[in-house]
Amino acid sequence: MEYFNGVVNEKTQRNDLDIVREVLKVTKEVPIERAYDFRFAKKADSDLTQAGWKPYRLSLAGRDDNPKRASSAIARIL
């Protein structure tokens, strides 16, 4: 299962920077590392992976309309 680790890929970073530069009418190139710093997210992801942590995913597909079962699933997360 794939999960979001809080890091945005370089292509998305560059695209976002280009949009911001266009809106602000900035002509100078902005280095990615000046706008984004994902060291904290990468370190946290690495630490969690080394600890064997796996995210719990509450599936919304085929939702359970039984409130008791749904609330117990949420309680397991908390």
Short mmCIF file of C-alpha atoms in Angstrom, two decimals:
data_model
loop_
_atom_site.label_atom_id
_atom_site.label_comp_id
_atom_site.label_asym_id
_atom_site.label_seq_id
_atom_site.Cartn_x
_atom_site.Cartn_y
_atom_site.Cartn_z
CA MET A 1 0.00 0.00 0.00
CA GLU A 2 1.29 3.44 -0.88
CA TYR A 3 0.93 6.31 1.53
CA PHE A 4 1.74 9.99 1.49
CA ASN A 5 4.92 10.77 3.40
CA GLY A 6 4.69 14.56 3.23
CA VAL A 7 7.28 15.03 0.47
CA VAL A 8 6.33 16.57 -2.88
CA ASN A 9 8.27 15.33 -5.91
CA GLU A 10 10.67 17.65 -7.71
CA LYS A 11 8.50 17.98 -10.83
CA THR A 12 5.56 19.24 -8.73
CA GLN A 13 7.84 21.59 -6.79
CA ARG A 14 9.20 23.08 -10.00
CA ASN A 15 5.69 23.44 -11.47
CA ASP A 16 4.43 25.19 -8.33
CA LEU A 17 7.41 27.53 -8.30
CA ASP A 18 6.84 28.40 -11.95
CA ILE A 19 3.21 29.28 -11.22
CA VAL A 20 4.17 31.46 -8.25
CA ARG A 21 6.88 33.18 -10.28
CA GLU A 22 4.37 33.87 -13.05
CA VAL A 23 1.73 35.26 -10.65
CA LEU A 24 4.29 37.46 -8.89
CA LYS A 25 5.94 38.43 -12.18
CA VAL A 26 9.35 37.23 -10.99
CA THR A 27 11.73 36.65 -13.89
CA LYS A 28 14.67 35.35 -11.86
CA GLU A 29 15.02 31.56 -11.51
CA VAL A 30 14.34 30.37 -7.96
CA PRO A 31 16.27 27.30 -6.77
CA ILE A 32 13.97 24.57 -5.46
CA GLU A 33 15.93 24.28 -2.22
CA ARG A 34 15.26 27.96 -1.52
CA ALA A 35 11.50 27.42 -1.61
CA TYR A 36 11.13 23.87 -0.27
CA ASP A 37 12.77 22.05 2.62
CA PHE A 38 11.49 18.53 3.17
CA ARG A 39 14.33 17.39 5.44
CA PHE A 40 11.98 17.10 8.41
CA ALA A 41 9.42 15.00 6.47
CA LYS A 42 12.14 12.77 4.98
CA LYS A 43 13.70 12.22 8.42
CA ALA A 44 10.32 11.46 10.00
CA ASP A 45 9.49 9.02 7.19
CA SER A 46 12.87 7.32 7.59
CA ASP A 47 12.47 7.04 11.37
CA LEU A 48 8.95 5.62 11.06
CA THR A 49 10.05 3.14 8.40
CA GLN A 50 12.99 1.96 10.53
CA ALA A 51 10.63 1.54 13.48
CA GLY A 52 8.37 -0.66 11.34
CA TRP A 53 5.42 1.71 11.56
CA LYS A 54 2.65 1.17 9.04
CA PRO A 55 -0.17 3.66 8.51
CA TYR A 56 -3.66 2.48 9.38
CA ARG A 57 -6.06 3.06 6.54
CA LEU A 58 -9.77 3.38 7.17
CA SER A 59 -11.40 2.40 3.91
CA LEU A 60 -14.27 4.59 2.84
CA ALA A 61 -15.09 2.31 -0.08
CA GLY A 62 -18.14 0.23 0.75
CA ARG A 63 -18.81 2.32 3.84
CA ASP A 64 -20.43 0.59 6.72
CA ASP A 65 -23.74 2.21 7.61
CA ASN A 66 -23.79 0.50 10.99
CA PRO A 67 -22.78 3.30 13.39
CA LYS A 68 -21.50 0.88 16.05
CA ARG A 69 -19.09 -0.81 13.65
CA ALA A 70 -18.06 2.52 12.12
CA SER A 71 -17.38 4.11 15.51
CA SER A 72 -15.38 1.10 16.69
CA ALA A 73 -13.23 1.37 13.54
CA ILE A 74 -12.60 5.03 14.32
CA ALA A 75 -11.89 4.23 17.98
CA ARG A 76 -9.16 1.77 16.88
CA ILE A 77 -7.43 4.63 15.06
CA LEU A 78 -7.56 6.90 18.08
#
